[in-house]
Coordinates of C-alpha atoms in Angstrom, one line a residue:
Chain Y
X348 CA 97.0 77.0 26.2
X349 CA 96.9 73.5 27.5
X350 CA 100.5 73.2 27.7
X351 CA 100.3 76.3 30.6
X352 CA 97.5 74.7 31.8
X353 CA 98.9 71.0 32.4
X354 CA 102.8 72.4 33.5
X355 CA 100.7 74.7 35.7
X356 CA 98.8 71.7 37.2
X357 CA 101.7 69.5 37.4
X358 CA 103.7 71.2 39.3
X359 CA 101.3 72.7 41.6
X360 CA 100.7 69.0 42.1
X361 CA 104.3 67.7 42.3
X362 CA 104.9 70.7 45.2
X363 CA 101.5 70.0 47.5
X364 CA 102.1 66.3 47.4
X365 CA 105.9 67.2 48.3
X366 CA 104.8 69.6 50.8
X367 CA 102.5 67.7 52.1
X368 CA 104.8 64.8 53.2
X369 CA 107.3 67.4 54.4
X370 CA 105.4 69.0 57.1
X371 CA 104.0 65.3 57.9
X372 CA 107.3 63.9 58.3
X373 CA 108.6 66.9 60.6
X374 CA 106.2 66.9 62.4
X375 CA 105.7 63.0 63.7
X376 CA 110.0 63.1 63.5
X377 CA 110.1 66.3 65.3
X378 CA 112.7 66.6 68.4
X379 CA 112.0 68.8 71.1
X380 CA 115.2 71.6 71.1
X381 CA 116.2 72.5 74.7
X382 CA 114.7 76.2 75.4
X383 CA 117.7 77.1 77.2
X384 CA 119.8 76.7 74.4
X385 CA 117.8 79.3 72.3
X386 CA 118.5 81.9 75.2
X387 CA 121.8 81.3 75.4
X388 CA 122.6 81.7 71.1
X389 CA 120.5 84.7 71.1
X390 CA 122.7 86.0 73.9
X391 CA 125.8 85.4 72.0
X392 CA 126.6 87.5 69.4
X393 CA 125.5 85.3 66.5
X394 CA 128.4 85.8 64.1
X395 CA 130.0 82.6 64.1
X396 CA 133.0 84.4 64.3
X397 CA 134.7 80.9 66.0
X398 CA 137.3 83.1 68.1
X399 CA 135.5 80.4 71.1
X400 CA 137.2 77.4 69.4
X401 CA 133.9 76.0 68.3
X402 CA 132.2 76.1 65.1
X403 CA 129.7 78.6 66.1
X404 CA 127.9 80.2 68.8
X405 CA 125.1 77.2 68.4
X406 CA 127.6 74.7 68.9
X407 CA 129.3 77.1 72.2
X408 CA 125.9 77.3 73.7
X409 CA 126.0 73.5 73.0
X410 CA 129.2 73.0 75.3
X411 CA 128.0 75.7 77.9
X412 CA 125.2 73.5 79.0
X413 CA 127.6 71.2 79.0
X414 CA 129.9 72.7 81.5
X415 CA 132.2 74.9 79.8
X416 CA 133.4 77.8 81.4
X417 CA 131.4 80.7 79.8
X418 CA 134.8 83.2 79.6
X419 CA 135.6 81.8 75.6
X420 CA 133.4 84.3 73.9
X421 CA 136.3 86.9 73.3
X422 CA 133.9 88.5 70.2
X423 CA 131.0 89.5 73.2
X424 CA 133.6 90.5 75.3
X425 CA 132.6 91.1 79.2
X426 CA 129.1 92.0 78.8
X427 CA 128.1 88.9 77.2
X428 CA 130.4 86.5 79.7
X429 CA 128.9 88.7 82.4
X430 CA 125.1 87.9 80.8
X431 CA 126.1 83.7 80.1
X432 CA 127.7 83.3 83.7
X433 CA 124.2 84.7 85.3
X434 CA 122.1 82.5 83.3
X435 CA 123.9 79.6 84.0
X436 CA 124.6 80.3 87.9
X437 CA 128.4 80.6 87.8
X438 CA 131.2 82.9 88.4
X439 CA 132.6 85.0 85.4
X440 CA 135.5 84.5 86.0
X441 CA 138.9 84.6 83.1
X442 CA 137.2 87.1 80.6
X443 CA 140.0 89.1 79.1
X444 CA 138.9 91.9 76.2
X445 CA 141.0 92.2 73.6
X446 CA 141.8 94.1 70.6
X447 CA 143.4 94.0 67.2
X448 CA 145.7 96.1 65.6
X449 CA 147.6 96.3 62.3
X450 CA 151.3 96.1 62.8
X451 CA 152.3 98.7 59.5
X452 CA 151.5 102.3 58.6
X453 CA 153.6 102.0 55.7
X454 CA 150.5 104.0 53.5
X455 CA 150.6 104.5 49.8
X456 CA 152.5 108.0 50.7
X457 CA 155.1 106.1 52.7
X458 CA 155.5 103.3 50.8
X459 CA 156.8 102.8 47.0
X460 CA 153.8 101.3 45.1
X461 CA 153.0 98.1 44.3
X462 CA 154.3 96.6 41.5
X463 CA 151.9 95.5 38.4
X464 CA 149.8 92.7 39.8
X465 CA 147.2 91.4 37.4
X466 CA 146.1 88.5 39.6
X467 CA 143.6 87.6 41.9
X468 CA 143.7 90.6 44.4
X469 CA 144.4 88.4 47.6
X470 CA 147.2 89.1 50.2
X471 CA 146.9 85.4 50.6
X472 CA 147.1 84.7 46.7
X473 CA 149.7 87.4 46.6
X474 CA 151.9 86.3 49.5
X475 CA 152.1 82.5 48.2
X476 CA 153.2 83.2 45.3
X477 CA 155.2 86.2 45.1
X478 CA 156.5 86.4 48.4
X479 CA 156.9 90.1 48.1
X480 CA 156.6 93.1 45.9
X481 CA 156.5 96.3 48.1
X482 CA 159.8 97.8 48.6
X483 CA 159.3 96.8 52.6
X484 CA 158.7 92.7 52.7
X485 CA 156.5 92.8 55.8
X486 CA 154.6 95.0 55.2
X487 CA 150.6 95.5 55.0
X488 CA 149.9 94.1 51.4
X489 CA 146.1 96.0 51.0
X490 CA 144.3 93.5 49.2
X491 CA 142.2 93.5 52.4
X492 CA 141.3 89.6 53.0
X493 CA 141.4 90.9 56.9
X494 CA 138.0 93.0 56.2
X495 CA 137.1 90.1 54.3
X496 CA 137.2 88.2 56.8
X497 CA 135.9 90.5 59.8
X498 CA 132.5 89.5 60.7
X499 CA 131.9 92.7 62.7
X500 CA 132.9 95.4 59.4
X501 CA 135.4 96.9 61.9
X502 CA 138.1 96.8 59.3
X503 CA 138.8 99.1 56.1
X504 CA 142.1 99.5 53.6
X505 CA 142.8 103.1 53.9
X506 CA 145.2 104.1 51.3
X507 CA 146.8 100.6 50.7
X508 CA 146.9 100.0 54.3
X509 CA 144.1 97.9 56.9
X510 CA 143.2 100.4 59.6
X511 CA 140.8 98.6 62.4
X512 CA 138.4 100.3 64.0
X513 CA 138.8 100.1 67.6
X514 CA 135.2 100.7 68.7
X515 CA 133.6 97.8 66.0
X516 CA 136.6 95.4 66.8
X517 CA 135.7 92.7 69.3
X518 CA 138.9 91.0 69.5
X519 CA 137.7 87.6 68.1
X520 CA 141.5 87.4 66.6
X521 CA 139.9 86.0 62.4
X522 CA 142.0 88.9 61.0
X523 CA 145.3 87.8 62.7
X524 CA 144.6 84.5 62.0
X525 CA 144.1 85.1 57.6
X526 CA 146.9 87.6 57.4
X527 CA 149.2 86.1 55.3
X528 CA 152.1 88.2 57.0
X529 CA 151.3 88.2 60.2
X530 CA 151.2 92.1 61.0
X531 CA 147.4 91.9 62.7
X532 CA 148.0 91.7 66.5
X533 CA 146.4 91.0 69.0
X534 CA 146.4 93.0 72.8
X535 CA 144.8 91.5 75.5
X536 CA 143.9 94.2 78.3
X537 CA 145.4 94.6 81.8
X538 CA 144.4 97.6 84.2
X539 CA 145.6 100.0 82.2
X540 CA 142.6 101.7 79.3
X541 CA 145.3 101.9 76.9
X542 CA 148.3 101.0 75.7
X543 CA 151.2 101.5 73.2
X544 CA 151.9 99.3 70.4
X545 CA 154.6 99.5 67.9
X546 CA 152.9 99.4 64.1
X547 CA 155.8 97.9 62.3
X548 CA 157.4 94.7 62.3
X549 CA 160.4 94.7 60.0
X550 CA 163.4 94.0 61.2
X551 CA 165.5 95.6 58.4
X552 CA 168.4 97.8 59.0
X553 CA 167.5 101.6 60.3
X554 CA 169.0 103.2 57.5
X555 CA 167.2 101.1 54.6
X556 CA 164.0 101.0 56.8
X557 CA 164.3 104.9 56.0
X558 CA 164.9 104.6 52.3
X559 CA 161.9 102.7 51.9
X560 CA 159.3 103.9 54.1
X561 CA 158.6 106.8 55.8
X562 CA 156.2 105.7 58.9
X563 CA 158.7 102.6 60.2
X564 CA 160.6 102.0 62.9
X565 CA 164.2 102.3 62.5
X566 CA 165.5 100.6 65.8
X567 CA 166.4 104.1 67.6
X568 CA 165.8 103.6 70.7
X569 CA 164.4 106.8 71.8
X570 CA 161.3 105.1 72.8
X571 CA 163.3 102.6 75.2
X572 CA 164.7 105.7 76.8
X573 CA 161.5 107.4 77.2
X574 CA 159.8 104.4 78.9
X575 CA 159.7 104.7 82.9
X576 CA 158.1 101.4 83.0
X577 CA 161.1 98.8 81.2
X578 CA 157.8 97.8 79.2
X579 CA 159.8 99.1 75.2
X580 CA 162.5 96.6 74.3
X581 CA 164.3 96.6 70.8
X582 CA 164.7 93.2 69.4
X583 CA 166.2 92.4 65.9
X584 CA 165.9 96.1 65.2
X585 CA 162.5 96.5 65.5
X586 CA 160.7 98.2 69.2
X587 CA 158.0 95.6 70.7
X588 CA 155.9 96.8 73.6
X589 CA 155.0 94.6 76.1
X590 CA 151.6 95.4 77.4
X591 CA 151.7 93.6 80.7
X592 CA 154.0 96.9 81.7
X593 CA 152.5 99.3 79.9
X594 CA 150.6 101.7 81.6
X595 CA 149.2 103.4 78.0
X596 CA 151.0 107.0 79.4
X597 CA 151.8 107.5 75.4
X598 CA 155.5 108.8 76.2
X599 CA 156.9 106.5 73.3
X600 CA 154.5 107.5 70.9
X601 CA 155.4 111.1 71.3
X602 CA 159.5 110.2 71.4
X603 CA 159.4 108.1 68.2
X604 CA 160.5 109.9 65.3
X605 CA 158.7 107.9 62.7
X606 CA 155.4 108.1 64.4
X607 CA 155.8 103.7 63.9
X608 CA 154.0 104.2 68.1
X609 CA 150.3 104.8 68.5
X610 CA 148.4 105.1 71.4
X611 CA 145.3 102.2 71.2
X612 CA 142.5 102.3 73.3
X613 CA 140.4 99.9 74.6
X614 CA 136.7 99.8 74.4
Chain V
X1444 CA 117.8 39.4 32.1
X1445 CA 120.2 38.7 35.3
X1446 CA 123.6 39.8 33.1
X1447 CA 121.5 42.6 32.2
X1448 CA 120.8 43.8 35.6
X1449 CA 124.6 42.9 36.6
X1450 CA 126.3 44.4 33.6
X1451 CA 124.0 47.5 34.2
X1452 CA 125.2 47.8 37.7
X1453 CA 128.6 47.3 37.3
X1454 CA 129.3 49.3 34.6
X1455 CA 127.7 52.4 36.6
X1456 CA 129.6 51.0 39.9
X1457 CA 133.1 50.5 37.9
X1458 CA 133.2 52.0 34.0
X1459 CA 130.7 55.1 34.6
X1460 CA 131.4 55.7 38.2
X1461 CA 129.8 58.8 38.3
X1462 CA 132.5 60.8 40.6
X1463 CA 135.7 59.3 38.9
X1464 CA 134.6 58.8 35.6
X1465 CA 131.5 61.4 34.4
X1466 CA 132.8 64.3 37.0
X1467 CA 129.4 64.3 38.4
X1468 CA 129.1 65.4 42.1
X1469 CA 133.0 66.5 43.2
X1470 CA 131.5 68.8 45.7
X1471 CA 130.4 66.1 49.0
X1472 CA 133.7 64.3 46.8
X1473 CA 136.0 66.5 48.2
X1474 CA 134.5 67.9 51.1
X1475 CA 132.9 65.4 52.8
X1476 CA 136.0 62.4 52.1
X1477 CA 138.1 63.8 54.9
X1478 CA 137.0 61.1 57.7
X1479 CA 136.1 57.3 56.7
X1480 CA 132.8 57.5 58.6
X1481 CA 131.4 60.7 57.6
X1482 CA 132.3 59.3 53.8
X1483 CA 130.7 56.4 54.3
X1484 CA 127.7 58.3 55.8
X1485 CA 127.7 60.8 52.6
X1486 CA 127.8 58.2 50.5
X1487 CA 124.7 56.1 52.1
X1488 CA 123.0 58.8 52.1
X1489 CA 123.3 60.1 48.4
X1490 CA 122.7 56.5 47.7
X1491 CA 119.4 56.8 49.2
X1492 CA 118.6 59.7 47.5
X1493 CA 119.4 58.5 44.2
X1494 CA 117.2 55.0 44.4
X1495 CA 114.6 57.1 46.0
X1496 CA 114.5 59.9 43.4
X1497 CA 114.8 57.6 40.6
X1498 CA 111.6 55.6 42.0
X1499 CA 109.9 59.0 41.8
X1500 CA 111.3 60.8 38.5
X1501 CA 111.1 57.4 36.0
X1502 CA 107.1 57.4 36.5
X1503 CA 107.2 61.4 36.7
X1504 CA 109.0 61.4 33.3
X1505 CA 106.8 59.3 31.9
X1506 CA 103.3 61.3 33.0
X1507 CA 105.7 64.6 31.2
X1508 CA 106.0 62.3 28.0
X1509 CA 102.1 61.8 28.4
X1510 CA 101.4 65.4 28.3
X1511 CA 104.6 66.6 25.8
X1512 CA 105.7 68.4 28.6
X1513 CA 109.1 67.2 28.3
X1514 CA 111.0 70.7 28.9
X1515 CA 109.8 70.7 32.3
X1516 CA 112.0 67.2 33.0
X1517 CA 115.1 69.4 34.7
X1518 CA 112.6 71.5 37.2
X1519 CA 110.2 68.5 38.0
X1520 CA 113.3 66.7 38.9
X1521 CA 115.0 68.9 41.2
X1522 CA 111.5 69.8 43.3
X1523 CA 111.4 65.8 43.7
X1524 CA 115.0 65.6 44.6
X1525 CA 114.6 69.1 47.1
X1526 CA 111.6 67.3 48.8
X1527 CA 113.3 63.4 49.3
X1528 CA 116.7 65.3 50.8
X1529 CA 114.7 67.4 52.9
X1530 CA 113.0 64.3 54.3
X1531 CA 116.2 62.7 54.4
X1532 CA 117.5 65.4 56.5
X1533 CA 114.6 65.0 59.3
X1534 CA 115.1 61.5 59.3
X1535 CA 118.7 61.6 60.1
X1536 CA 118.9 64.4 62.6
X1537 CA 115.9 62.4 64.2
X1538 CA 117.8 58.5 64.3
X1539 CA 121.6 59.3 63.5
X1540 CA 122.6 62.8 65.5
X1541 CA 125.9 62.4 65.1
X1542 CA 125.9 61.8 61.1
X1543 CA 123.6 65.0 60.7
X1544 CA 126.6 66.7 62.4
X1545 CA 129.5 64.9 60.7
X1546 CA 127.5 66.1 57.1
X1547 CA 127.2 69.7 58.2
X1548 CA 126.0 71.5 55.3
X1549 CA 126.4 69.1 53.1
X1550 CA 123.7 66.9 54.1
X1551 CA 121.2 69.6 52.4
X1552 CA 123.6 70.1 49.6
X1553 CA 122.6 66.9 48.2
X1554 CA 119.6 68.7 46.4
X1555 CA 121.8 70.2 44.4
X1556 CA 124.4 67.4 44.1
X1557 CA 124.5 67.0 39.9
X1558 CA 125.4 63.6 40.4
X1559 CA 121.5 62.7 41.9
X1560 CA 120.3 64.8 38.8
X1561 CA 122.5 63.5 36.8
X1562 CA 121.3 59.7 37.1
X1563 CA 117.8 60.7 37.2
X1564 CA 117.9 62.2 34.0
X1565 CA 120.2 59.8 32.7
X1566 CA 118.5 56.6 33.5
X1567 CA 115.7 58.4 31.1
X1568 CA 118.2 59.4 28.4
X1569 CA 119.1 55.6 28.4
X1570 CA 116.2 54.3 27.7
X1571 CA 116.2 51.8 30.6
X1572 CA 112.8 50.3 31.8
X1573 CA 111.8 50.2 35.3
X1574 CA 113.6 47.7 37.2
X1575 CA 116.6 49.1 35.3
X1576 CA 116.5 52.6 36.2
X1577 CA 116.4 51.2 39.6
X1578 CA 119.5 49.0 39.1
X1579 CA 121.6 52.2 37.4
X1580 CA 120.9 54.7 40.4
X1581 CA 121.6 51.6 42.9
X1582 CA 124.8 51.1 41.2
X1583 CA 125.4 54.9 41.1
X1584 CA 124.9 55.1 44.3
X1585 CA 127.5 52.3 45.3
X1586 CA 129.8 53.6 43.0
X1587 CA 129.8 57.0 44.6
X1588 CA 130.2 55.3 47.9
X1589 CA 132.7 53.3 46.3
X1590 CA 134.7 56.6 45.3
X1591 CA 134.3 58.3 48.8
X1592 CA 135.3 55.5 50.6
X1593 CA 138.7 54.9 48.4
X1594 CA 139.0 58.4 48.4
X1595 CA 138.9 58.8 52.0
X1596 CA 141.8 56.5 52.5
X1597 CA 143.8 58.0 49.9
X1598 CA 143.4 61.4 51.7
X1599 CA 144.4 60.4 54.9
X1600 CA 147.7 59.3 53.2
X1601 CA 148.2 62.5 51.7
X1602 CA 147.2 64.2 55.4
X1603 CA 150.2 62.5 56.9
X1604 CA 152.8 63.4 53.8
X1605 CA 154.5 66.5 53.8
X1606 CA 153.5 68.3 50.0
X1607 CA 155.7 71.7 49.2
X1608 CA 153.7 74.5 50.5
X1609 CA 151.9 75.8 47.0
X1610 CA 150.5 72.0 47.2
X1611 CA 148.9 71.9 50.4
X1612 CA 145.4 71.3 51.7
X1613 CA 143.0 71.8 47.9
X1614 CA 145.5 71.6 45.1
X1615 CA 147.0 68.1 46.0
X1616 CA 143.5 66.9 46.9
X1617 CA 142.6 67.5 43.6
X1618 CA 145.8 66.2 42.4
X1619 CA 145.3 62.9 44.2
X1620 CA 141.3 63.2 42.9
X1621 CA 142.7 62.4 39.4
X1622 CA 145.4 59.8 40.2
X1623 CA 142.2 58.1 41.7
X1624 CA 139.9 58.8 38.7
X1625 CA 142.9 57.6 36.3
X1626 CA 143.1 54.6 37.7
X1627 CA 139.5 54.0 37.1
X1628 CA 139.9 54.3 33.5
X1629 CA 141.1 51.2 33.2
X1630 CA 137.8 49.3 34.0
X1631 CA 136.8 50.7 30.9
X1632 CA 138.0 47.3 28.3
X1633 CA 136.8 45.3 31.3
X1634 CA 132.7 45.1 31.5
X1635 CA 132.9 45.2 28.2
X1636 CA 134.5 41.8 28.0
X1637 CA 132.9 40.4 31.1
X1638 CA 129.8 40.8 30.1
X1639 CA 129.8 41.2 26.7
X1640 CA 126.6 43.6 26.2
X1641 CA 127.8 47.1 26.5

């Protein structure tokens, strides 16, 4: 009994005294935080997502009342440049939204499946040190260290592929960055609301692109053909799109007979 | 009584050097030994913690040896150590702005760095008296400066070189971690002869 009694005591003791000399300390040491800066986190979307090229959104709203331009917030997109340019009394001016997209469709119907992998289920872990494994060496490796790394929850593996969803997705561009074989791709928006882009990246031959997976693209040219902007170009056998010409009219999309074309919109 | 106090405080600097030698606190080790300064910073500051937390936890053990409630050693301990970093952490973000941003997280991380713990509850385990406890955690201290400070050179070697591409970043930091920890090993024969008391 006295045993509960004195641990009881002691500690309680130990903790006030501590506790005491804690809130003493912070408060004579205390430094008055700029209220401003408080506004200007809480306007930011607080993921510390680092798409900005700072650490965080404290350490952006740090620069911003330092000068910066208030346009590197790709994550809050417009809105939030729009919000940060009033409060500080400047132009927003340079604000371009942006989306992500996974560069393979090569799903666990299109695709042979993945050989016996005991490991730690990385793409990154993976990719180091087996360099590849699927019958198609560039494509999406499902492991899913994209959604791992999404601070929005806009990305799921659907059937051994990453599928982004467009209307979570802010752009901030962590995805692309962790890929391990560079197949998450980033759009950046003109006039247009939407725009093609090619979901496949290898550049093997047509004919063994087919023997491997159903949903790639095979270097046909079709979609070239179709375009009447010049914005599809074939290069090392595999379609790009470049979306400074596109006008998102979804021609290709409809000509390409492997379906390796979709249609993304932007938010 | 001098040789004492020195033998004590270099064996913990050179033959127990808590980082290289007893594997305590890797974690500020290897994160926090990138840049000179902030190393130097971290290891001030854990250095600090340790003389500190000592001056607290010797007396503290011996009111739990009072009232036979030794088991509580490990708990007591850590609250003490929780409350000092916390402290610590006002002070510095108060007078030294741009350490408390060089340390980032792992200024607060020191509460639960094993190597503060560790010479807390090893100072006890020892035996030492008083003054003594004081001398091990000092020489602890400067020994785990000592390590972060070599360490950080070391690194900025290996920053430079070109390692093969399953090498890079971690694995050749830790590779490079026990080169540096070998090489302490052999100051193991030496306090023993300098001073002739361990």
């Amino acid at each position: 009994m006295d045993t509960i009694v004195w641990t009881v005591l002691l500690m309680a003791a130990v903790g006030l005294v501590g506790s005491v000399l804690l809130s003493i300390v912070s408060k004579k040491l205390a430094i008055g935080e700029d209220e401003r800066l408080a506004y200007l986190v809480s306007i930011l979307p607080g993921v510390n997502c680092g798409s900005c090229g700072f650490a965080g959104c404290e350490q952006y709203a740090k620069a911003l009342l330092d000068g910066t331009p208030p346009n590197a917030c790709t994550a809050g997109g417009v809105r939030v440049a729009e919000e940060l340019a009033a409060f500080l009394g400047v132009e927003p001016t340079g604000v371009v939204q942006r989306e992500a997209f996974v560069a393979c469709k090569g799903t666990d119907d299109h695709l042979d499946p993945h050989l016996e992998f005991q490991g730690v289920p990385s793409c990154r872990v993976f990719n180091t040190l087996f360099f590849t494994s699927l019958s198609c060496p560039f494509g999406c490796l499902g492991f899913g260290d994209c959604a791992e790394a999404c601070a929005f929850d806009a990305i799921r593996v659907e059937n051994g592929v990453a599928r982004i969803d467009t209307a979570a997705c802010t752009g901030c561009g962590a995805c692309a960055e962790i890929c391990p074989r560079h197949i998450i791709k980033l759009v950046s928006q003109n006039e247009a609301p939407a725009t093609a882009v090619v979901t496949c990246r290898n550049t093997m031959a047509g004919r063994r692109t087919r023997e491997v997976c159903g949903a790639g693209c095979i270097g046909c040219m079709k979609c070239v053909k179709t375009c009447a902007f010049e914005a599809v170009a074939v290069e090392n056998g595999c379609a790009r799109v470049d979306p400074a010409k596109c006008t998102g009219c979804g021609a290709c999309a409809e000509a390409c007979p492997t379906g390796a074309i979709s249609q993304l919109v932007f938010r | 009584m001098m040789a004492e106090y020195a033998a004590i405080l270099f064996s913990m600097i050179l033959v127990n050097n808590y980082v290289l030698v007893k594997f305590l606190g890797i974690c500020p080790f290897l994160g926090v030994s990138k840049k000179l300064d902030s190393a130097v910073g971290m290891g001030c500051a854990v250095t600090v913690v340790m003389l500190l937390a000592t001056a607290v936890t010797w007396p503290l053990q011996q009111l739990l040896n009072a009232l036979g409630l030794g088991y509580l050693q490990t708990i007591a301990f850590i609250l003490v150590i929780a409350v000092l970093v916390q402290m610590l952490e006002i002070v510095v973000k108060r007078f030294l702005p741009p350490l408390h941003e060089a340390l980032g997280v792992y200024l607060p991380l020191i509460t639960t760095n094993c190597a503060v713990l560790g010479v807390t509850i090893l100072s006890v385990d020892e035996g030492y008296d008083y003054p003594e406890a004081l001398v091990c955690a000092l020489g602890a201290g400067l020994g785990f400066l000592l390590a972060m400070v070599l360490f950080s050179g070391v690194r900025r070697r290996v920053e430079e070189a070109d390692p093969p591409k399953a090498f890079k970043g971690m694995p050749i930091t830790l590779v490079s971690a026990a080169l540096v920890s070998l090489s302490f090993m052999c100051f193991a024969g030496v306090a023993d002869n300098l001073f002739g008391v361990l």
